[in-house]
Short mmCIF file of C-alpha atoms in Angstrom, two decimals:
data_model
loop_
_atom_site.label_atom_id
_atom_site.label_comp_id
_atom_site.label_asym_id
_atom_site.label_seq_id
_atom_site.Cartn_x
_atom_site.Cartn_y
_atom_site.Cartn_z
CA UNK A 18 102.41 169.05 -129.79
CA UNK A 19 104.02 165.99 -131.28
CA UNK A 20 105.29 167.63 -134.42
CA UNK A 21 104.14 166.95 -137.90
CA UNK A 22 103.07 163.38 -137.13
CA UNK A 23 100.03 164.73 -135.31
CA UNK A 24 98.59 166.02 -138.56
CA UNK A 25 100.43 164.03 -141.15
CA UNK A 26 99.47 160.72 -142.72
CA UNK A 27 102.16 158.07 -143.12
CA UNK A 28 102.52 155.87 -146.17
CA UNK A 29 101.34 152.88 -144.14
CA UNK A 30 98.18 154.64 -142.99
CA UNK A 31 96.28 156.00 -145.97
CA UNK A 32 93.06 157.40 -144.55
CA UNK A 33 89.77 158.00 -146.30
CA UNK A 34 86.54 159.70 -145.33
CA UNK A 35 83.39 157.66 -144.91
CA UNK A 36 80.51 158.88 -147.03
CA UNK A 37 78.27 159.69 -144.06
CA UNK A 38 76.95 162.61 -142.05
CA UNK A 39 80.36 163.18 -140.44
CA UNK A 40 81.97 164.12 -143.72
CA UNK A 41 82.43 167.76 -144.57
CA UNK A 42 83.43 167.21 -148.18
CA UNK A 43 83.70 170.35 -150.22
CA UNK A 44 84.58 172.66 -147.36
CA UNK A 45 86.54 174.87 -149.69
CA UNK A 46 84.09 174.78 -152.58
CA UNK A 47 80.73 174.70 -150.81
CA UNK A 48 78.75 177.90 -151.06
CA UNK A 49 77.17 177.26 -147.67
CA UNK A 50 79.02 179.57 -145.31
CA UNK A 51 78.17 177.32 -142.38
CA UNK A 52 80.49 174.67 -143.82
CA UNK A 53 83.38 177.01 -144.49
CA UNK A 54 86.03 177.72 -141.92
CA UNK A 55 87.08 181.23 -141.04
CA UNK A 56 89.36 182.44 -138.25
CA UNK A 57 87.50 183.49 -135.09
CA UNK A 58 86.80 187.20 -135.17
CA UNK A 59 87.31 189.71 -132.40
CA UNK A 60 84.31 191.91 -131.68
CA UNK A 61 83.84 194.62 -129.08
CA UNK A 62 81.78 193.15 -126.23
CA UNK A 63 79.97 194.44 -123.19
CA UNK A 64 78.85 192.49 -120.13
CA UNK A 65 75.27 193.29 -119.09
CA UNK A 66 74.52 192.51 -115.46
CA UNK A 67 71.08 192.24 -113.88
CA UNK A 68 71.48 195.80 -112.59
CA UNK A 69 72.50 197.27 -115.95
CA UNK A 70 69.93 195.37 -118.03
CA UNK A 71 67.19 197.96 -117.50
CA UNK A 72 69.55 200.84 -118.30
CA UNK A 73 70.70 199.16 -121.53
CA UNK A 74 67.11 198.61 -122.61
CA UNK A 75 66.08 202.17 -121.80
CA UNK A 76 68.95 203.55 -123.85
CA UNK A 77 67.64 201.88 -127.02
CA UNK A 78 64.08 202.89 -126.14
CA UNK A 79 65.18 206.49 -125.69
CA UNK A 80 66.80 206.59 -129.13
CA UNK A 81 63.64 205.39 -130.89
CA UNK A 82 61.33 207.57 -128.78
CA UNK A 83 63.30 210.71 -129.59
CA UNK A 84 63.72 209.86 -133.27
CA UNK A 85 60.05 209.05 -133.97
CA UNK A 86 58.40 211.08 -131.18
CA UNK A 87 56.71 207.99 -129.73
CA UNK A 88 55.53 206.84 -126.35
CA UNK A 89 57.60 204.20 -124.57
CA UNK A 90 55.24 201.28 -125.21
CA UNK A 91 55.12 202.10 -128.93
CA UNK A 92 58.91 202.24 -129.10
CA UNK A 93 59.13 198.91 -127.25
CA UNK A 94 56.68 197.30 -129.67
CA UNK A 95 58.76 198.46 -132.62
CA UNK A 96 62.03 197.26 -131.11
CA UNK A 97 60.62 193.86 -130.15
CA UNK A 98 59.28 193.41 -133.68
CA UNK A 99 62.70 194.25 -135.16
CA UNK A 100 64.52 192.18 -132.48
CA UNK A 101 65.99 195.26 -130.78
CA UNK A 102 68.02 196.06 -133.89
CA UNK A 103 67.87 199.86 -134.01
CA UNK A 104 69.86 200.03 -137.24
CA UNK A 105 67.46 197.68 -139.02
CA UNK A 106 64.51 199.69 -137.71
CA UNK A 107 66.00 202.88 -139.12
CA UNK A 108 66.71 201.17 -142.46
CA UNK A 109 63.06 200.11 -142.78
CA UNK A 110 61.99 203.64 -141.85
CA UNK A 111 64.09 205.14 -144.63
CA UNK A 112 63.12 202.51 -147.20
CA UNK A 113 59.38 202.10 -146.55
CA UNK A 114 58.35 205.10 -144.47
CA UNK A 115 56.81 205.55 -141.04
CA UNK A 116 53.35 204.27 -141.96
CA UNK A 117 54.61 200.92 -143.24
CA UNK A 118 57.01 200.67 -140.30
CA UNK A 119 54.16 201.02 -137.81
CA UNK A 120 51.79 198.70 -139.70
CA UNK A 121 54.28 195.82 -139.90
CA UNK A 122 55.02 196.06 -136.16
CA UNK A 123 51.37 196.37 -135.10
CA UNK A 124 51.73 199.91 -133.76
CA UNK A 125 48.60 202.09 -133.84
CA UNK A 126 49.11 205.76 -133.06
CA UNK A 127 45.84 207.69 -132.62
CA UNK A 128 45.78 211.33 -131.58
CA UNK A 129 43.20 212.49 -129.00
CA UNK A 130 41.60 209.07 -128.62
CA UNK A 131 39.81 209.96 -125.36
CA UNK A 132 38.28 213.11 -126.88
CA UNK A 133 36.93 211.33 -129.95
CA UNK A 134 35.60 208.21 -128.21
CA UNK A 135 35.18 208.96 -124.49
CA UNK A 136 34.27 206.30 -121.91
CA UNK A 137 32.56 207.70 -118.81
CA UNK A 138 30.93 206.10 -115.78
CA UNK A 139 27.52 206.98 -117.18
CA UNK A 140 28.15 205.43 -120.60
CA UNK A 141 27.38 201.80 -121.38
CA UNK A 142 28.92 199.49 -123.97
CA UNK A 143 28.08 195.97 -125.09
CA UNK A 144 31.10 193.70 -125.02
CA UNK A 145 31.31 191.68 -128.24
CA UNK A 146 33.15 188.86 -126.43
CA UNK A 147 30.81 188.00 -123.55
CA UNK A 148 27.74 189.79 -125.03
CA UNK A 149 27.17 191.57 -121.73
CA UNK A 150 26.58 195.25 -121.03
CA UNK A 151 29.35 197.02 -119.14
CA UNK A 152 29.67 200.52 -117.77
CA UNK A 153 32.36 202.84 -118.99
CA UNK A 154 34.29 202.34 -115.73
CA UNK A 155 34.44 198.59 -116.40
CA UNK A 156 35.49 198.79 -120.04
CA UNK A 157 38.71 199.69 -121.86
CA UNK A 158 39.27 200.98 -125.37
CA UNK A 159 42.62 200.31 -127.03
CA UNK A 160 44.31 202.76 -129.38
CA UNK A 161 43.13 200.71 -132.33
CA UNK A 162 39.57 201.73 -131.35
CA UNK A 163 38.28 198.33 -130.16
CA UNK A 164 36.51 198.33 -126.82
CA UNK A 165 35.67 195.36 -124.57
CA UNK A 166 34.85 194.88 -120.90
CA UNK A 167 37.73 194.70 -118.44
CA UNK A 168 36.91 191.13 -117.41
CA UNK A 169 37.35 189.86 -120.96
CA UNK A 170 40.48 191.94 -121.46
CA UNK A 171 41.95 190.55 -118.23
CA UNK A 172 41.22 186.94 -119.16
CA UNK A 173 42.77 187.53 -122.58
CA UNK A 174 45.92 189.03 -121.05
CA UNK A 175 46.28 186.23 -118.48
CA UNK A 176 46.03 183.55 -121.16
CA UNK A 177 48.61 185.25 -123.38
CA UNK A 178 51.06 185.78 -120.51
CA UNK A 179 50.78 182.13 -119.45
CA UNK A 180 51.33 181.08 -123.07
CA UNK A 181 54.57 183.07 -123.15
CA UNK A 182 53.28 185.79 -125.49
CA UNK A 183 53.83 188.70 -123.11
CA UNK A 184 55.99 190.61 -125.56
CA UNK A 185 53.34 191.02 -128.26
CA UNK A 186 49.78 190.69 -126.94
CA UNK A 187 47.43 191.53 -129.80
CA UNK A 188 43.96 193.02 -129.63
CA UNK A 189 41.06 190.57 -129.21
CA UNK A 190 39.12 191.95 -132.16
CA UNK A 191 38.87 189.76 -135.24
CA UNK A 192 41.71 190.37 -137.71
CA UNK A 193 43.16 193.19 -135.62
CA UNK A 194 46.95 192.98 -135.35
CA UNK A 195 47.40 196.01 -133.09
CA UNK A 196 49.58 195.42 -130.02
CA UNK A 197 47.96 196.21 -126.68
CA UNK A 198 49.32 198.98 -124.48
CA UNK A 199 51.61 197.38 -121.88
CA UNK A 200 50.43 199.86 -119.22
CA UNK A 201 46.82 198.71 -119.67
CA UNK A 202 47.90 195.06 -119.55
CA UNK A 203 49.86 195.65 -116.36
CA UNK A 204 47.03 197.61 -114.72
CA UNK A 205 44.26 195.07 -115.42
CA UNK A 206 46.30 191.95 -114.63
CA UNK A 207 47.70 193.35 -111.37
CA UNK A 208 44.18 193.80 -110.00
CA UNK A 209 43.56 190.06 -110.12
CA UNK A 210 47.05 188.48 -110.17
CA UNK A 211 49.86 190.76 -108.89
CA UNK A 212 52.40 187.94 -109.29
CA UNK A 213 51.47 187.50 -112.93
CA UNK A 214 51.88 191.23 -113.50
CA UNK A 215 55.43 190.97 -112.14
CA UNK A 216 56.03 188.05 -114.49
CA UNK A 217 54.77 190.20 -117.36
CA UNK A 218 57.23 192.99 -116.48
CA UNK A 219 60.07 190.48 -116.22
CA UNK A 220 59.29 189.08 -119.67
CA UNK A 221 59.30 192.59 -121.14
CA UNK A 222 62.67 193.28 -119.55
CA UNK A 223 64.19 189.99 -120.64
CA UNK A 224 62.94 190.48 -124.20
CA UNK A 225 65.96 192.75 -124.63
CA UNK A 226 68.07 189.58 -124.44
CA UNK A 227 65.68 186.90 -125.68
CA UNK A 228 64.75 188.79 -128.87
CA UNK A 229 68.08 190.51 -129.51
CA UNK A 230 70.48 188.66 -131.79
CA UNK A 231 73.38 190.80 -130.57
CA UNK A 232 72.77 190.00 -126.88
CA UNK A 233 72.79 186.52 -125.31
CA UNK A 234 72.73 185.08 -121.83
CA UNK A 235 75.97 183.69 -120.47
CA UNK A 236 75.60 179.86 -120.60
CA UNK A 237 77.38 179.37 -117.26
CA UNK A 238 76.14 176.70 -114.84
CA UNK A 239 74.94 177.75 -112.33
CA UNK A 240 73.84 180.86 -114.21
CA UNK A 241 75.81 183.96 -113.24
CA UNK A 242 72.92 186.23 -114.28
CA UNK A 243 74.99 188.12 -116.86
CA UNK A 244 74.45 188.65 -120.57
CA UNK A 245 76.96 189.55 -123.29
CA UNK A 246 76.39 192.14 -125.98
CA UNK A 247 78.56 192.25 -129.10
CA UNK A 248 78.83 195.47 -131.05
CA UNK A 249 79.82 194.23 -134.50
CA UNK A 250 80.04 190.56 -135.49
CA UNK A 251 77.91 187.94 -133.73
CA UNK A 252 80.21 185.13 -134.92
CA UNK A 253 82.94 185.52 -132.33
CA UNK A 254 84.24 184.17 -129.04
CA UNK A 255 83.56 186.16 -125.89
CA UNK A 256 84.38 186.05 -122.19
CA UNK A 257 81.93 186.84 -119.41
CA UNK A 258 82.97 188.61 -116.22
CA UNK A 259 82.36 185.29 -114.42
CA UNK A 260 85.36 183.90 -116.34
CA UNK A 261 83.52 181.66 -118.81
CA UNK A 262 84.72 181.78 -122.41
CA UNK A 263 82.20 180.66 -125.02
CA UNK A 264 81.20 180.94 -128.66
CA UNK A 265 78.64 183.72 -129.05
CA UNK A 266 77.11 182.10 -132.12
CA UNK A 267 76.31 178.59 -130.79
CA UNK A 268 76.73 179.22 -127.01
CA UNK A 269 78.96 176.17 -126.64
CA UNK A 270 82.45 176.35 -125.18
CA UNK A 271 84.98 178.38 -127.15
CA UNK A 272 86.10 176.06 -129.93
CA UNK A 273 88.43 177.94 -132.29
CA UNK A 274 89.85 177.03 -134.76
CA UNK A 275 86.79 174.79 -135.30
CA UNK A 276 83.73 176.29 -136.90
CA UNK A 277 80.42 175.83 -135.09
CA UNK A 278 79.42 173.10 -137.54
CA UNK A 279 82.71 171.25 -137.06
CA UNK A 280 82.37 171.37 -133.29
CA UNK A 281 78.74 170.22 -133.41
CA UNK A 282 79.67 167.24 -135.58
CA UNK A 283 82.70 166.39 -133.44
CA UNK A 284 80.75 166.56 -130.17
CA UNK A 285 78.07 164.28 -131.56
CA UNK A 286 80.67 161.89 -132.89
CA UNK A 287 82.39 161.66 -129.51
CA UNK A 288 79.18 161.07 -127.56
CA UNK A 289 77.12 158.79 -129.78
CA UNK A 290 77.81 155.20 -130.79
CA UNK A 291 79.03 155.88 -134.31
CA UNK A 292 82.50 154.47 -133.64
CA UNK A 293 81.04 151.43 -131.87
CA UNK A 294 79.10 150.75 -135.04
CA UNK A 295 82.33 151.12 -137.01
CA UNK A 296 84.06 148.58 -134.75
CA UNK A 297 81.19 146.12 -135.21
CA UNK A 298 81.44 146.59 -138.97
CA UNK A 299 85.18 145.90 -138.93
CA UNK A 300 85.30 142.93 -136.54
CA UNK A 301 81.96 141.15 -136.97
CA UNK A 302 79.61 139.83 -139.63
CA UNK A 303 75.82 139.42 -139.41
CA UNK A 304 74.29 136.00 -138.98
CA UNK A 305 72.22 135.19 -142.12
CA UNK A 306 69.41 133.83 -139.92
CA UNK A 307 68.99 136.11 -136.88
CA UNK A 308 71.13 138.98 -138.26
CA UNK A 309 72.97 139.48 -134.96
CA UNK A 310 76.67 140.42 -135.22
CA UNK A 311 79.05 137.49 -134.80
CA UNK A 312 82.77 137.85 -134.02
CA UNK A 313 85.24 135.27 -135.30
CA UNK A 314 87.62 134.31 -132.49
CA UNK A 315 89.86 131.94 -134.42
CA UNK A 316 89.66 128.66 -136.25
CA UNK A 317 88.51 128.03 -139.79
CA UNK A 318 86.03 129.96 -141.90
CA UNK A 319 82.97 128.06 -140.62
CA UNK A 320 81.34 130.20 -137.94
CA UNK A 321 78.40 129.24 -135.72
CA UNK A 322 75.97 131.76 -134.26
CA UNK A 323 74.34 131.30 -130.84
CA UNK A 324 71.05 130.77 -132.68
CA UNK A 325 72.51 127.58 -134.17
CA UNK A 326 73.00 128.82 -137.72
CA UNK A 327 76.35 128.11 -139.37
CA UNK A 328 77.70 130.36 -142.08
CA UNK A 329 80.82 131.06 -144.08
CA UNK A 330 83.00 133.83 -142.65
CA UNK A 331 84.38 134.69 -146.10
CA UNK A 332 81.13 135.36 -147.95
CA UNK A 333 78.56 135.39 -145.12
CA UNK A 334 76.38 132.73 -146.76
CA UNK A 335 74.46 130.16 -144.71
CA UNK A 336 76.01 126.65 -144.69
CA UNK A 337 75.74 123.28 -143.03
CA UNK A 338 78.03 122.05 -140.26
CA UNK A 339 80.04 119.46 -142.20
CA UNK A 340 83.43 120.88 -143.14
CA UNK A 341 87.15 120.34 -143.31
CA UNK A 342 89.94 122.79 -142.55
CA UNK A 343 90.02 123.98 -146.16
CA UNK A 344 86.42 123.69 -147.38
CA UNK A 345 82.77 123.49 -146.27
CA UNK A 346 80.71 120.59 -147.63
CA UNK A 347 78.23 121.67 -150.28
CA UNK A 348 79.35 125.30 -150.22
CA UNK A 349 81.47 127.34 -152.55
CA UNK A 350 82.22 131.02 -151.96
CA UNK A 351 84.20 131.72 -155.07
CA UNK A 352 82.16 134.88 -155.63
CA UNK A 353 84.20 137.92 -154.69
CA UNK A 354 82.09 140.54 -152.93
CA UNK A 355 84.00 143.65 -153.83
CA UNK A 356 81.58 146.10 -152.23
CA UNK A 357 81.64 144.26 -148.92
CA UNK A 358 85.44 144.14 -148.84
CA UNK A 359 85.72 147.83 -149.70
CA UNK A 360 83.16 148.78 -147.08
CA UNK A 361 84.95 146.82 -144.37
CA UNK A 362 88.35 148.21 -145.30
CA UNK A 363 87.01 151.74 -145.44
CA UNK A 364 85.33 151.44 -142.04
CA UNK A 365 88.60 150.16 -140.58
CA UNK A 366 90.57 153.08 -141.97
CA UNK A 367 87.97 155.59 -140.76
CA UNK A 368 88.09 154.08 -137.29
CA UNK A 369 91.88 154.30 -137.12
CA UNK A 370 91.80 157.87 -138.41
CA UNK A 371 89.20 158.92 -135.86
CA UNK A 372 91.15 157.32 -133.00
CA UNK A 373 94.31 159.12 -134.15
CA UNK A 374 92.71 162.55 -133.69
CA UNK A 375 90.43 161.67 -130.77
CA UNK A 376 93.26 160.31 -128.60
CA UNK A 377 95.29 163.48 -129.04
CA UNK A 378 92.23 165.68 -128.48
CA UNK A 379 91.43 163.84 -125.25
CA UNK A 380 95.04 164.02 -124.05
CA UNK A 381 95.06 167.81 -124.33
CA UNK A 382 91.61 168.24 -122.76
CA UNK A 383 92.67 166.06 -119.84
CA UNK A 384 95.81 168.18 -119.45
CA UNK A 385 93.64 171.30 -119.53
CA UNK A 386 91.60 169.98 -116.58
CA UNK A 387 94.74 169.20 -114.58
CA UNK A 388 96.20 172.62 -115.33
CA UNK A 389 92.97 174.25 -114.13
CA UNK A 390 93.57 172.73 -110.70
CA UNK A 391 97.17 173.93 -110.89
CA UNK A 392 95.92 177.45 -111.57
CA UNK A 393 93.93 177.51 -108.33
CA UNK A 394 96.99 176.37 -106.38
CA UNK A 395 99.25 178.99 -107.99
CA UNK A 396 96.76 181.81 -107.39
CA UNK A 397 96.50 180.81 -103.72
CA UNK A 398 100.29 181.01 -103.40
CA UNK A 399 100.30 184.40 -105.12
CA UNK A 400 97.72 185.69 -102.63
CA UNK A 401 99.85 184.50 -99.71
CA UNK A 402 102.97 186.07 -101.23
CA UNK A 403 101.18 189.40 -101.71
CA UNK A 404 100.11 189.42 -98.07
CA UNK A 405 103.60 188.62 -96.77
CA UNK A 406 105.51 191.09 -98.93
CA UNK A 407 106.27 194.36 -97.17
CA UNK A 408 106.74 196.13 -100.46
CA UNK A 409 104.06 196.12 -103.11
CA UNK A 410 104.85 193.78 -105.95
CA UNK A 411 102.96 193.23 -109.16
CA UNK A 412 102.08 189.57 -109.65
CA UNK A 413 99.79 190.19 -112.61
CA UNK A 414 102.37 188.58 -114.89
CA UNK A 415 101.57 185.24 -113.25
CA UNK A 416 97.86 185.55 -114.00
CA UNK A 417 98.53 186.73 -117.54
CA UNK A 418 100.90 183.84 -118.13
CA UNK A 419 98.38 181.31 -116.86
CA UNK A 420 95.64 182.76 -119.05
CA UNK A 421 97.89 182.55 -122.10
CA UNK A 422 98.78 178.96 -121.21
CA UNK A 423 95.13 177.93 -120.93
CA UNK A 424 94.15 179.71 -124.12
CA UNK A 425 96.99 178.04 -126.02
CA UNK A 426 96.10 174.64 -124.59
CA UNK A 427 92.46 175.09 -125.54
CA UNK A 428 93.25 176.13 -129.12
CA UNK A 429 95.68 173.22 -129.41
CA UNK A 430 92.98 170.80 -128.20
CA UNK A 431 90.44 171.97 -130.76
CA UNK A 432 92.97 171.90 -133.57
CA UNK A 433 92.52 168.11 -133.71
CA UNK A 434 88.79 168.04 -134.54
CA UNK A 435 89.55 170.93 -136.93
CA UNK A 436 92.21 168.82 -138.67
CA UNK A 437 89.91 165.78 -138.67
CA UNK A 438 87.33 167.58 -140.81
CA UNK A 439 89.52 170.05 -142.69
CA UNK A 440 92.39 167.90 -143.99
CA UNK A 441 92.06 164.87 -146.22
#
């Protein structure tokens, strides 16, 4: 850190914000919490591996099944509808009751369905979809009471699975919002497409992560296969067992003390051409004929564009070619364009201010990359030392020290985009 000059503004460099999308004016006064900065929070986390994913899902299913005395597919339908938030599900149950809870989620619980409306091999039904007669062995009745032939059910399930709607496949009947029994879906689809049935099961399993706001996949590349579950606050920074540290809210790299909005704006600013546009604004002026930017490389105030048009560098107005060192024949630019001068000066100050913070940010990120290589070298030496030592020695202090160094370097790096948006 270079002391106070890293954040301070000298008397010779009075910086101003440009009135554009990069400005976060009103950070302190804005009611929008996304624009306000808050220190990164620490939340209890749990790494979910591929092997433990099924167990984690079954634990939540078990809680709902025992509480409401439901079958597994009904409990899954409820949890998917409420994004695997058991606490929210219970709150709706207390506030609105079981009937409303089931209706909103598309759960239909019918007692003794087979006794009331039996389907036998000798019975015949007319499918309302294909308008064909089907025997009871080739037809299926859902718990909502609607019955269609197995061929139509299978086609319906295949289409929905391929469309990515495996988690909530609704009944085919008109205006029926009941969710189909996953066991029936699996049974009918597996007869024709076993691979698609496996895909269906995988989607149901992964819904625990895809639909759960408290669980997210680790964004590592290549993917480590792990997911992270937070127990309290979803706006926090977490670390996967693969070693990757990331922001749980936006899934980008850990960026404290920057908020997610600050980091998103800074990343875009560093990768797009916004500063190139600023440079063009500062150092060039548009040709009044072809409107291409023209840079003045010396000489008097008469500038010629490659299109052949001459114009005055002071006011930007089109002129002829006849001129002296002090004036252009037939042209007077006594009009003072205050807005143009202010805009140019402001763009210049914004450019210098951005470069001040960006250069320091890049210096620390480059150092972070070099230190990462150093870490590998040090850990290799520690491994060799542990093998050679006759007596057991604890070298964990080396690893802990390196981790603290990297964390400090990372926070220091992101303090510059934080200062860029936070301080004026």
